[in-house]
Coordinates of C-alpha atoms (C1' of nucleotides) in Angstrom, one line a residue:
Chain A
M1 CA -25.4 -100.7 -25.2
G2 CA -24.8 -104.2 -26.6
V3 CA -26.7 -107.3 -25.5
I4 CA -23.8 -108.8 -23.7
E5 CA -23.0 -105.7 -21.7
T6 CA -26.7 -105.5 -20.8
A7 CA -26.6 -109.1 -19.6
I8 CA -23.4 -108.4 -17.5
D9 CA -25.1 -105.4 -15.8
T10 CA -28.3 -107.3 -15.2
I11 CA -26.5 -110.1 -13.4
K12 CA -24.4 -107.6 -11.5
Q13 CA -27.5 -105.8 -10.5
M14 CA -29.1 -109.0 -9.3
I15 CA -26.2 -109.5 -7.0
V16 CA -26.2 -105.9 -5.7
D17 CA -29.9 -106.2 -5.1
G18 CA -29.4 -109.4 -3.1
E19 CA -31.4 -111.5 -5.6
L20 CA -28.2 -113.5 -6.1
R21 CA -26.2 -114.1 -2.9
P22 CA -22.6 -115.2 -2.5
G23 CA -22.3 -119.0 -3.0
Q24 CA -25.6 -119.3 -4.7
K25 CA -26.1 -121.3 -7.8
L26 CA -27.3 -119.7 -11.0
P27 CA -30.0 -121.2 -13.2
I28 CA -28.6 -123.5 -15.9
E29 CA -27.3 -121.7 -19.0
K30 CA -30.2 -122.5 -21.2
E31 CA -32.7 -121.4 -18.7
L32 CA -30.9 -118.2 -17.7
A33 CA -30.4 -117.3 -21.4
D34 CA -34.1 -117.7 -22.0
Q35 CA -34.9 -115.7 -19.0
L36 CA -32.7 -112.9 -20.2
G37 CA -34.0 -113.3 -23.8
I38 CA -30.6 -114.0 -25.3
A39 CA -28.8 -116.9 -26.9
R40 CA -26.8 -119.3 -24.8
N41 CA -23.5 -118.3 -26.5
T42 CA -24.2 -114.6 -25.7
L43 CA -24.9 -115.4 -22.1
R44 CA -21.7 -117.4 -21.9
E45 CA -19.7 -114.3 -22.9
A46 CA -21.3 -112.3 -20.2
V47 CA -20.6 -115.0 -17.7
R48 CA -17.0 -115.2 -18.9
A49 CA -16.6 -111.5 -18.2
L50 CA -18.0 -111.9 -14.7
I51 CA -15.6 -114.8 -14.2
A52 CA -12.7 -112.6 -15.1
M53 CA -13.9 -110.1 -12.5
R54 CA -14.0 -113.0 -9.9
V55 CA -17.7 -112.5 -9.4
L56 CA -18.8 -115.8 -10.9
Q57 CA -17.2 -119.2 -11.0
T58 CA -18.2 -122.3 -13.1
R59 CA -17.7 -125.9 -12.4
Q60 CA -18.2 -128.2 -15.4
G61 CA -20.9 -130.8 -14.9
D62 CA -22.1 -128.9 -11.8
G63 CA -23.2 -125.3 -12.4
T64 CA -22.3 -121.6 -12.2
Y65 CA -22.0 -120.0 -8.7
V66 CA -21.6 -116.6 -7.3
T67 CA -18.2 -116.4 -5.5
S68 CA -17.7 -115.2 -1.9
L69 CA -17.4 -111.6 -3.3
S70 CA -14.8 -110.9 -0.6
P71 CA -12.7 -107.8 -1.3
A72 CA -9.6 -110.0 -1.2
L73 CA -10.9 -112.2 -4.0
L74 CA -12.3 -109.3 -6.1
L75 CA -9.2 -107.3 -5.8
D76 CA -7.1 -110.3 -6.7
G77 CA -7.4 -109.6 -10.4
M78 CA -5.2 -106.5 -9.9
S79 CA -2.0 -108.5 -9.5
F80 CA -1.8 -109.0 -13.2
V81 CA -1.8 -105.2 -13.7
A82 CA 1.5 -105.1 -11.8
D83 CA 2.8 -107.9 -14.0
I84 CA 2.1 -106.2 -17.3
H85 CA 4.0 -103.1 -16.2
Q86 CA 6.9 -105.0 -14.8
H87 CA 9.5 -102.9 -16.6
A88 CA 8.3 -99.3 -16.3
G89 CA 5.8 -99.1 -13.6
A90 CA 7.3 -101.4 -11.0
G91 CA 8.6 -98.5 -9.0
E92 CA 5.3 -96.8 -8.9
F93 CA 3.6 -99.9 -7.6
L94 CA 6.2 -100.4 -5.0
H95 CA 5.8 -96.8 -3.9
V96 CA 2.1 -97.4 -3.2
R97 CA 3.0 -100.7 -1.5
R98 CA 5.5 -98.8 0.7
I99 CA 2.8 -96.3 1.8
L100 CA 0.3 -98.9 2.5
E101 CA 2.5 -101.6 4.0
A102 CA 4.1 -99.1 6.5
E103 CA 0.6 -98.3 7.8
A104 CA -0.6 -101.9 7.7
T105 CA 2.4 -103.1 9.7
A106 CA 1.9 -100.4 12.3
L107 CA -1.8 -101.4 12.6
A108 CA -0.8 -105.1 12.9
A109 CA 1.7 -104.3 15.7
V110 CA -1.2 -103.9 18.1
R111 CA -3.5 -106.5 16.5
I112 CA -1.5 -109.6 15.6
P113 CA -2.0 -112.4 18.1
D114 CA 0.9 -113.9 20.0
E115 CA 0.6 -117.3 18.3
H116 CA 0.9 -115.7 14.9
L117 CA 4.0 -113.9 16.0
V118 CA 5.4 -117.3 16.8
V119 CA 4.6 -118.4 13.2
L120 CA 6.3 -115.3 11.9
G121 CA 9.4 -116.1 13.8
G122 CA 9.3 -119.6 12.3
L123 CA 9.1 -118.2 8.8
L124 CA 12.1 -116.0 9.5
E125 CA 14.2 -118.8 10.8
E126 CA 13.4 -121.0 7.9
A127 CA 14.4 -118.2 5.5
E128 CA 17.6 -117.6 7.3
R129 CA 18.4 -121.3 7.2
L130 CA 17.7 -121.3 3.4
A131 CA 19.9 -118.3 2.9
A132 CA 22.8 -119.9 4.7
E133 CA 23.0 -122.8 2.3
P134 CA 25.6 -122.8 -0.4
E135 CA 23.0 -123.1 -3.2
I136 CA 20.1 -120.7 -2.4
D137 CA 16.7 -121.8 -3.6
H138 CA 15.2 -118.5 -4.7
G139 CA 11.8 -120.0 -5.3
K140 CA 11.4 -121.0 -1.7
L141 CA 12.7 -117.6 -0.5
V142 CA 10.0 -115.9 -2.6
A143 CA 7.3 -118.0 -1.1
L144 CA 8.5 -117.4 2.4
D145 CA 8.8 -113.6 1.7
Q146 CA 5.2 -113.6 0.5
D147 CA 4.0 -115.5 3.5
F148 CA 5.9 -113.2 5.9
H149 CA 4.3 -110.1 4.5
A150 CA 0.9 -111.6 4.0
L151 CA 0.7 -112.9 7.5
I152 CA 1.5 -109.4 8.9
T153 CA -0.8 -107.4 6.7
S154 CA -3.7 -109.8 7.1
H155 CA -3.7 -108.7 10.8
C156 CA -4.0 -105.0 10.1
G157 CA -7.8 -105.2 10.7
N158 CA -8.7 -104.1 7.2
A159 CA -9.3 -106.7 4.6
V160 CA -9.3 -104.2 1.8
L161 CA -6.0 -102.8 2.8
A162 CA -4.5 -106.2 3.0
A163 CA -5.8 -107.2 -0.4
V164 CA -4.5 -104.1 -2.1
I165 CA -1.1 -104.5 -0.6
A166 CA -1.0 -108.2 -1.6
N167 CA -1.6 -107.2 -5.2
M168 CA 0.7 -104.2 -5.4
S169 CA 3.7 -106.2 -6.2
G170 CA 2.8 -108.9 -8.7
R171 CA 4.3 -112.4 -8.4
T172 CA 6.5 -111.7 -11.4
V173 CA 8.0 -108.6 -9.9
R174 CA 8.5 -110.2 -6.5
A175 CA 10.2 -113.2 -8.1
R176 CA 12.4 -110.9 -10.2
I177 CA 13.5 -109.0 -7.2
W178 CA 14.7 -112.1 -5.4
R179 CA 16.2 -113.5 -8.5
G180 CA 18.2 -110.3 -8.9
M181 CA 19.8 -110.8 -5.5
T182 CA 22.9 -112.6 -6.8
D183 CA 24.8 -110.8 -4.0
P184 CA 24.5 -112.9 -0.8
Q185 CA 24.8 -109.7 1.2
A186 CA 21.7 -108.3 -0.5
V187 CA 19.8 -111.4 0.7
Q188 CA 21.2 -111.0 4.2
R189 CA 20.2 -107.3 4.3
T190 CA 16.7 -108.1 3.2
L191 CA 16.3 -110.8 5.8
G192 CA 17.8 -108.4 8.4
E193 CA 15.0 -105.9 7.5
H194 CA 12.5 -108.7 8.0
R195 CA 13.9 -109.4 11.4
A196 CA 13.7 -105.7 12.3
V197 CA 10.0 -105.6 11.4
Y198 CA 9.5 -108.8 13.4
L199 CA 11.2 -107.4 16.5
A200 CA 9.1 -104.2 16.3
L201 CA 6.0 -106.3 16.2
L202 CA 7.2 -108.4 19.1
A203 CA 7.6 -105.1 21.0
R204 CA 4.1 -104.1 20.0
D205 CA 5.5 -100.8 18.8
P206 CA 3.5 -99.4 15.9
D207 CA 6.0 -96.6 15.1
R208 CA 9.0 -98.8 15.0
A209 CA 7.0 -101.3 12.9
R210 CA 6.0 -98.5 10.5
I211 CA 9.5 -97.2 10.0
H212 CA 11.1 -100.6 9.5
A213 CA 8.4 -101.7 7.1
A214 CA 8.8 -98.5 5.0
M215 CA 12.5 -98.9 5.1
H216 CA 12.3 -102.5 3.9
V217 CA 10.1 -101.6 0.9
L218 CA 12.2 -98.6 0.1
G219 CA 15.3 -100.7 0.0
V220 CA 13.6 -102.9 -2.6
E221 CA 12.6 -99.8 -4.6
E222 CA 16.1 -98.4 -4.5
S223 CA 17.6 -101.7 -5.6
L224 CA 15.4 -101.5 -8.6
T225 CA 15.9 -97.9 -9.5
Q226 CA 19.7 -98.2 -9.3
A227 CA 19.5 -100.9 -11.9
S228 CA 23.2 -101.8 -11.5
G229 CA 25.9 -101.1 -9.0
R230 CA 23.8 -100.6 -6.0
L231 CA 25.6 -99.0 -3.0
G232 CA 24.9 -101.4 -0.1
T233 CA 27.5 -102.1 2.4
T234 CA 30.4 -100.9 0.4
A235 CA 29.0 -97.4 -0.3
P236 CA 31.5 -94.7 -0.9
P237 CA 31.6 -92.0 1.7
L238 CA 29.1 -89.2 1.0
P239 CA 30.4 -85.7 0.5
S240 CA 29.7 -83.7 3.6
Chain B
M1 CA -6.5 -125.9 -17.8
G2 CA -9.4 -125.2 -20.1
V3 CA -9.0 -124.2 -23.7
I4 CA -10.3 -120.7 -23.0
E5 CA -8.0 -120.0 -20.0
T6 CA -5.1 -121.2 -22.2
A7 CA -6.1 -118.7 -24.9
I8 CA -6.4 -115.9 -22.3
D9 CA -2.9 -116.6 -21.0
T10 CA -1.5 -116.9 -24.5
I11 CA -2.8 -113.5 -25.5
K12 CA -1.7 -112.0 -22.3
Q13 CA 1.8 -113.5 -22.8
M14 CA 1.9 -112.1 -26.3
I15 CA 1.3 -108.7 -24.8
V16 CA 3.9 -109.1 -22.0
D17 CA 6.4 -110.3 -24.6
G18 CA 5.8 -107.2 -26.7
E19 CA 4.4 -109.3 -29.6
L20 CA 1.3 -107.2 -29.2
R21 CA 1.8 -103.6 -28.4
P22 CA -0.7 -101.0 -26.9
G23 CA -3.1 -99.8 -29.6
Q24 CA -2.2 -102.6 -32.0
K25 CA -4.9 -104.4 -33.9
L26 CA -5.4 -108.1 -33.4
P27 CA -5.9 -110.5 -36.3
I28 CA -9.5 -111.0 -37.2
E29 CA -11.4 -113.4 -35.1
K30 CA -11.5 -116.3 -37.6
E31 CA -7.8 -116.0 -38.3
L32 CA -6.7 -115.7 -34.7
A33 CA -8.9 -118.6 -33.7
D34 CA -7.3 -120.8 -36.4
Q35 CA -3.9 -119.6 -35.3
L36 CA -4.7 -120.7 -31.7
G37 CA -6.3 -123.9 -32.9
I38 CA -9.7 -123.1 -31.3
A39 CA -13.2 -122.3 -32.4
R40 CA -14.3 -118.7 -33.0
N41 CA -16.8 -118.8 -30.1
T42 CA -14.2 -120.0 -27.8
L43 CA -11.8 -117.2 -28.8
R44 CA -14.6 -114.7 -28.3
E45 CA -15.0 -115.8 -24.7
A46 CA -11.3 -115.4 -24.1
V47 CA -11.4 -111.9 -25.7
R48 CA -14.5 -111.1 -23.6
A49 CA -12.5 -111.9 -20.4
L50 CA -9.7 -109.7 -21.5
I51 CA -12.2 -106.9 -22.3
A52 CA -13.4 -107.1 -18.8
M53 CA -9.8 -106.7 -17.6
R54 CA -9.6 -103.6 -19.8
V55 CA -6.7 -105.2 -21.8
L56 CA -8.6 -105.5 -25.1
Q57 CA -11.3 -103.4 -26.7
T58 CA -13.5 -104.3 -29.7
R59 CA -15.1 -102.0 -32.2
Q60 CA -17.8 -103.7 -34.3
G61 CA -17.1 -103.5 -38.0
D62 CA -13.5 -102.5 -37.3
G63 CA -11.5 -104.9 -35.2
T64 CA -10.1 -105.8 -31.8
Y65 CA -7.4 -103.7 -30.3
V66 CA -5.0 -103.7 -27.4
T67 CA -5.8 -100.8 -25.1
S68 CA -3.3 -98.3 -23.8
L69 CA -2.7 -100.6 -20.8
S70 CA -2.2 -97.5 -18.7
P71 CA -2.4 -98.3 -14.9
A72 CA -5.3 -95.9 -14.6
L73 CA -7.3 -97.8 -17.2
L74 CA -6.4 -101.3 -15.9
L75 CA -7.1 -100.4 -12.3
D76 CA -10.4 -98.8 -13.3
G77 CA -12.2 -102.1 -12.9
M78 CA -11.7 -101.9 -9.1
S79 CA -14.3 -99.2 -8.7
F80 CA -17.0 -101.8 -9.1
V81 CA -15.5 -103.7 -6.2
A82 CA -16.2 -100.8 -4.0
D83 CA -19.7 -100.5 -5.3
I84 CA -20.6 -104.1 -4.5
H85 CA -19.5 -103.6 -0.9
Q86 CA -21.2 -100.3 -0.6
H87 CA -22.8 -101.2 2.7
A88 CA -20.3 -103.2 4.7
G89 CA -16.9 -102.4 3.3
A90 CA -17.2 -98.7 2.6
G91 CA -15.3 -97.9 5.8
E92 CA -12.4 -100.1 4.9
F93 CA -12.2 -98.6 1.4
L94 CA -12.2 -95.1 2.8
H95 CA -9.4 -96.1 5.3
V96 CA -7.2 -97.1 2.4
R97 CA -8.2 -93.9 0.6
R98 CA -7.3 -91.8 3.6
I99 CA -3.8 -93.4 3.9
L100 CA -3.1 -92.9 0.2
E101 CA -4.7 -89.5 -0.3
A102 CA -2.8 -88.0 2.6
E103 CA 0.4 -89.1 1.0
A104 CA -0.6 -88.1 -2.5
T105 CA -1.7 -84.7 -1.4
A106 CA 1.6 -84.1 0.3
L107 CA 3.4 -85.2 -2.8
A108 CA 1.3 -82.9 -4.9
A109 CA 2.0 -79.9 -2.7
V110 CA 5.5 -79.6 -4.2
R111 CA 4.5 -80.8 -7.7
I112 CA 1.3 -79.3 -8.8
P113 CA 1.9 -76.4 -11.3
D114 CA 0.6 -72.9 -10.4
E115 CA -1.9 -72.9 -13.3
H116 CA -3.6 -76.0 -11.9
L117 CA -3.8 -74.4 -8.5
V118 CA -5.8 -71.6 -10.2
V119 CA -8.1 -74.3 -11.6
L120 CA -8.4 -75.8 -8.2
G121 CA -9.4 -72.4 -6.7
G122 CA -12.0 -72.1 -9.4
L123 CA -13.5 -75.5 -8.6
L124 CA -13.7 -74.5 -4.9
E125 CA -15.5 -71.2 -5.7
E126 CA -18.0 -72.9 -7.9
A127 CA -18.7 -75.5 -5.2
E128 CA -19.2 -72.8 -2.6
R129 CA -21.5 -70.9 -4.9
L130 CA -23.6 -74.0 -5.5
A131 CA -23.7 -74.7 -1.7
A132 CA -25.0 -71.2 -1.1
E133 CA -28.1 -71.7 -3.2
P134 CA -31.4 -72.5 -1.5
E135 CA -31.9 -75.7 -3.5
I136 CA -28.5 -77.6 -3.5
D137 CA -27.7 -79.6 -6.6
H138 CA -26.0 -82.6 -5.1
G139 CA -25.2 -84.1 -8.5
K140 CA -23.0 -81.1 -9.4
L141 CA -21.4 -81.1 -6.0
V142 CA -20.4 -84.7 -6.4
A143 CA -18.8 -84.0 -9.8
L144 CA -16.9 -81.0 -8.4
D145 CA -15.8 -83.0 -5.4
Q146 CA -14.5 -85.7 -7.8
D147 CA -12.7 -83.2 -10.0
F148 CA -11.1 -81.5 -7.0
H149 CA -9.6 -84.7 -5.6
A150 CA -8.7 -86.0 -9.0
L151 CA -6.8 -82.9 -10.0
I152 CA -4.7 -82.9 -6.8
T153 CA -3.9 -86.6 -6.8
S154 CA -3.1 -86.6 -10.6
H155 CA -0.1 -84.4 -9.7
C156 CA 1.4 -86.6 -7.1
G157 CA 3.9 -87.9 -9.6
N158 CA 2.7 -91.5 -9.5
A159 CA 0.0 -92.6 -11.9
V160 CA -0.6 -95.9 -10.0
L161 CA -1.1 -94.1 -6.8
A162 CA -3.6 -91.7 -8.4
A163 CA -5.5 -94.5 -10.1
V164 CA -5.8 -96.6 -6.9
I165 CA -7.1 -93.6 -5.0
A166 CA -9.6 -92.7 -7.7
N167 CA -11.1 -96.2 -7.4
M168 CA -11.1 -96.5 -3.7
S169 CA -14.4 -94.8 -3.3
G170 CA -16.8 -96.0 -5.9
R171 CA -19.1 -93.6 -7.6
T172 CA -22.0 -95.0 -5.7
V173 CA -20.4 -94.5 -2.4
R174 CA -19.3 -91.0 -3.2
A175 CA -22.7 -90.0 -4.4
R176 CA -24.3 -91.5 -1.3
I177 CA -22.0 -89.5 1.0
W178 CA -23.1 -86.2 -0.6
R179 CA -26.7 -87.2 -0.7
G180 CA -26.5 -88.0 3.0
M181 CA -25.5 -84.4 3.7
T182 CA -29.0 -83.1 4.3
D183 CA -27.5 -80.8 7.0
P184 CA -26.2 -77.6 5.3
Q185 CA -23.6 -77.4 8.0
A186 CA -22.1 -80.7 6.9
V187 CA -21.7 -79.4 3.4
Q188 CA -20.1 -76.2 4.7
R189 CA -17.7 -78.2 6.8
T190 CA -16.7 -80.4 3.9
L191 CA -16.1 -77.4 1.7
G192 CA -14.1 -75.9 4.5
E193 CA -11.9 -78.9 4.6
H194 CA -11.4 -78.6 0.8
R195 CA -10.3 -75.0 1.3
A196 CA -7.9 -76.0 4.0
V197 CA -6.3 -78.5 1.6
Y198 CA -6.2 -75.9 -1.1
L199 CA -4.5 -73.3 1.1
A200 CA -1.9 -75.9 2.2
L201 CA -1.1 -76.6 -1.5
L202 CA -0.9 -72.8 -2.2
A203 CA 1.6 -72.6 0.6
R204 CA 3.5 -75.6 -0.9
D205 CA 3.5 -77.2 2.5
P206 CA 3.5 -81.0 2.2
D207 CA 2.9 -81.6 5.9
R208 CA -0.1 -79.3 6.2
A209 CA -1.5 -80.8 3.0
R210 CA -1.1 -84.3 4.3
I211 CA -2.8 -83.6 7.6
H212 CA -5.7 -81.7 6.1
A213 CA -6.3 -84.3 3.4
A214 CA -6.3 -87.1 6.1
M215 CA -8.6 -85.0 8.2
H216 CA -11.0 -84.6 5.3
V217 CA -11.3 -88.3 4.5
L218 CA -11.5 -89.1 8.2
G219 CA -14.4 -86.8 8.5
V220 CA -16.2 -88.7 5.8
E221 CA -15.3 -92.0 7.4
E222 CA -16.7 -90.9 10.8
S223 CA -19.9 -89.5 9.2
L224 CA -20.5 -92.9 7.8
T225 CA -19.6 -94.9 10.9
Q226 CA -21.8 -92.8 13.2
A227 CA -24.7 -93.6 10.9
S228 CA -26.9 -91.0 12.7
G229 CA -26.4 -88.2 15.1
R230 CA -22.9 -87.2 14.1
L231 CA -21.3 -84.7 16.4
G232 CA -20.2 -81.8 14.2
T233 CA -20.3 -78.3 15.4
T234 CA -22.7 -78.9 18.2
A235 CA -20.6 -81.6 19.9
P236 CA -21.1 -82.0 23.6
P237 CA -18.1 -81.0 25.7
L238 CA -15.7 -83.9 26.1
P239 CA -15.0 -85.1 29.6
S240 CA -11.6 -84.0 30.8
Chain C
dC1 C1' -8.0 -81.2 -57.5
dA2 C1' -10.5 -81.5 -53.1
dA3 C1' -14.4 -82.8 -50.8
dT4 C1' -18.5 -85.5 -50.3
dC5 C1' -21.5 -89.3 -51.0
dC6 C1' -22.6 -94.0 -51.6
dA7 C1' -22.2 -99.0 -52.6
dT8 C1' -19.6 -102.7 -51.0
dA9 C1' -16.5 -105.4 -48.3
dT10 C1' -14.8 -106.3 -43.9
dT11 C1' -15.4 -107.3 -39.2
dC12 C1' -17.5 -107.9 -34.8
dA13 C1' -22.2 -109.2 -32.5
dT14 C1' -25.7 -112.4 -31.9
dC15 C1' -28.1 -116.5 -32.7
dG16 C1' -29.3 -121.6 -32.9
dG17 C1' -27.9 -126.1 -32.7
dA18 C1' -24.8 -130.1 -32.0
dT19 C1' -21.3 -132.8 -29.6
dC20 C1' -17.8 -133.5 -25.9
dA21 C1' -16.5 -133.9 -21.0
dA22 C1' -17.0 -133.6 -16.1
dT23 C1' -19.8 -134.0 -12.2
dT24 C1' -23.7 -135.7 -9.7
dG25 C1' -27.0 -138.7 -7.8
dG26 C1' -29.3 -142.8 -7.7
dA27 C1' -29.8 -147.8 -9.0
dG28 C1' -27.9 -151.9 -8.2
dT29 C1' -24.6 -155.0 -5.9
dC30 C1' -22.0 -157.1 -2.3
Chain D
dG1 C1' -24.1 -149.8 5.1
dA2 C1' -20.5 -149.1 1.8
dC3 C1' -19.1 -149.5 -2.8
dT4 C1' -19.6 -149.7 -7.9
dC5 C1' -21.5 -148.3 -12.0
dC6 C1' -24.5 -146.0 -15.1
dA7 C1' -27.5 -142.4 -16.7
dA8 C1' -29.0 -137.6 -16.3
dT9 C1' -27.4 -133.0 -15.7
dT10 C1' -24.6 -129.2 -16.9
dG11 C1' -20.9 -126.6 -18.5
dA12 C1' -17.1 -126.6 -22.5
dT13 C1' -16.2 -126.5 -27.1
dC14 C1' -17.2 -126.5 -31.8
dC15 C1' -19.7 -125.3 -36.3
dG16 C1' -22.3 -122.6 -39.3
dA17 C1' -25.4 -118.6 -40.4
dT18 C1' -27.2 -114.0 -40.2
dG19 C1' -27.4 -109.2 -38.4
dA20 C1' -25.2 -104.6 -37.5
dA21 C1' -21.7 -101.3 -37.5
dT22 C1' -17.6 -99.6 -39.6
dA23 C1' -14.1 -98.9 -43.1
dT24 C1' -12.8 -98.6 -47.8
dG25 C1' -12.5 -97.2 -52.4
dG26 C1' -14.7 -95.5 -56.3
dA27 C1' -18.1 -92.3 -58.3
dT28 C1' -19.9 -87.8 -58.0
dT29 C1' -19.9 -83.0 -57.3
dG30 C1' -18.1 -78.3 -56.4

DNA sequence: CAATCCATATTCATCGGATCAATTGGAGTC
DNA sequence: GACTCCAATTGATCCGATGAATATGGATTG
């Protein structure tokens, strides 16, 4: 095994062993390099790898620190995975998100505090106000959409679950979905699904919440699969 | 933004834009550094970060290559997240795994080919043979357990789903679970759950498969939560 | 001609040192 | 006591050199 990989594992092990705790400052580069018996440049490459994993964080002129190591932070690096596969794999990511978000929304139905339900209602109203304007600001809609889902899933009682969901649809994909909604009716339908989830949460009904959440993500999935000419409100009658 | 982060983003963008394709070789360090207008050491730190993300891969004496970028590979880095939180967060990771594995097993019930069902049966029999011996080899049981679950979830028809599940219980956690099974009855119960899942797959029954898979992971969760004195077969009668 | 072996070139890995830039903390000032 | 300013600290970036692993192409061998 190379010197750098050894250094990475050594530092990781120091964290697992509790020798380095979250928020703690590491020795200065020169000192730590000497301690590990490697050159400063080599240590820096090891540190750079751990930065990419969100395990370490550096501040120029100050020092290198261990991050909070929270699951949400460590899993955050996944979001770029979804972005790289924006073309082919978007459907698969959304499928996972559908499974998890349905469950998380059900869990949140009996856990989210009343005051956060009020905030949720506020987000909904703001989104509906935005959608009613002649020139729709898709950027703001994306942000509100993200806040809406994040607020719900953050109250599922499982930080790992919330973090995985948050990263299952990368920012690029999410933005693309909303940008693709040139049809005002598609925007309205999406907001309607949001409201349905919101009402289920208000009713503290996990089953309703689960179904509406699944339906919402499924709608997004299907709007992606049927690349063009989605059915929507003007669907032809199905053969019976 | 720092020079290194800029370089990381530039290379990532080259991949997203298709300028760099999976398996392709990057220019040699000196050349790429000149092209980006940075020093070689600086480029190496950027490359090191992308290696940590499983986006790039270097071979000494040969060159630097773009990996396959498959979701399974890119999501692989998650497993270490589960390992860092082996004590506190294990329950939360297992909860996510339960949600996903139940669904994946249901999906696999109608997708896994007959010949792989045969392999699955073989894995089961081998595990049962191992468990019957006086001195149980926990290492082999862990490996068989991993193969059993991986073979099923790999046939759910969604590579992302399979990859996330695979990484939701880190190797450390999985090994610890089996090592904790000092009680032979616990091993028998676990293998019994595996057999129940296997029979549901044989019957091509998604609902049965889903329930048995969820039950299996839930059993593991509960055996962790109730750190000592788990109920099991000698449970006291419940109050009615 | 095909296969093998080997010298050499190529390329990443590692090292040591130097300079730049940002932050911090204390000296000095009002 | 609050503010300013400077010097020490520390990471960021650059440069050049050497070591180690691999690939390549030519020579050798059957």
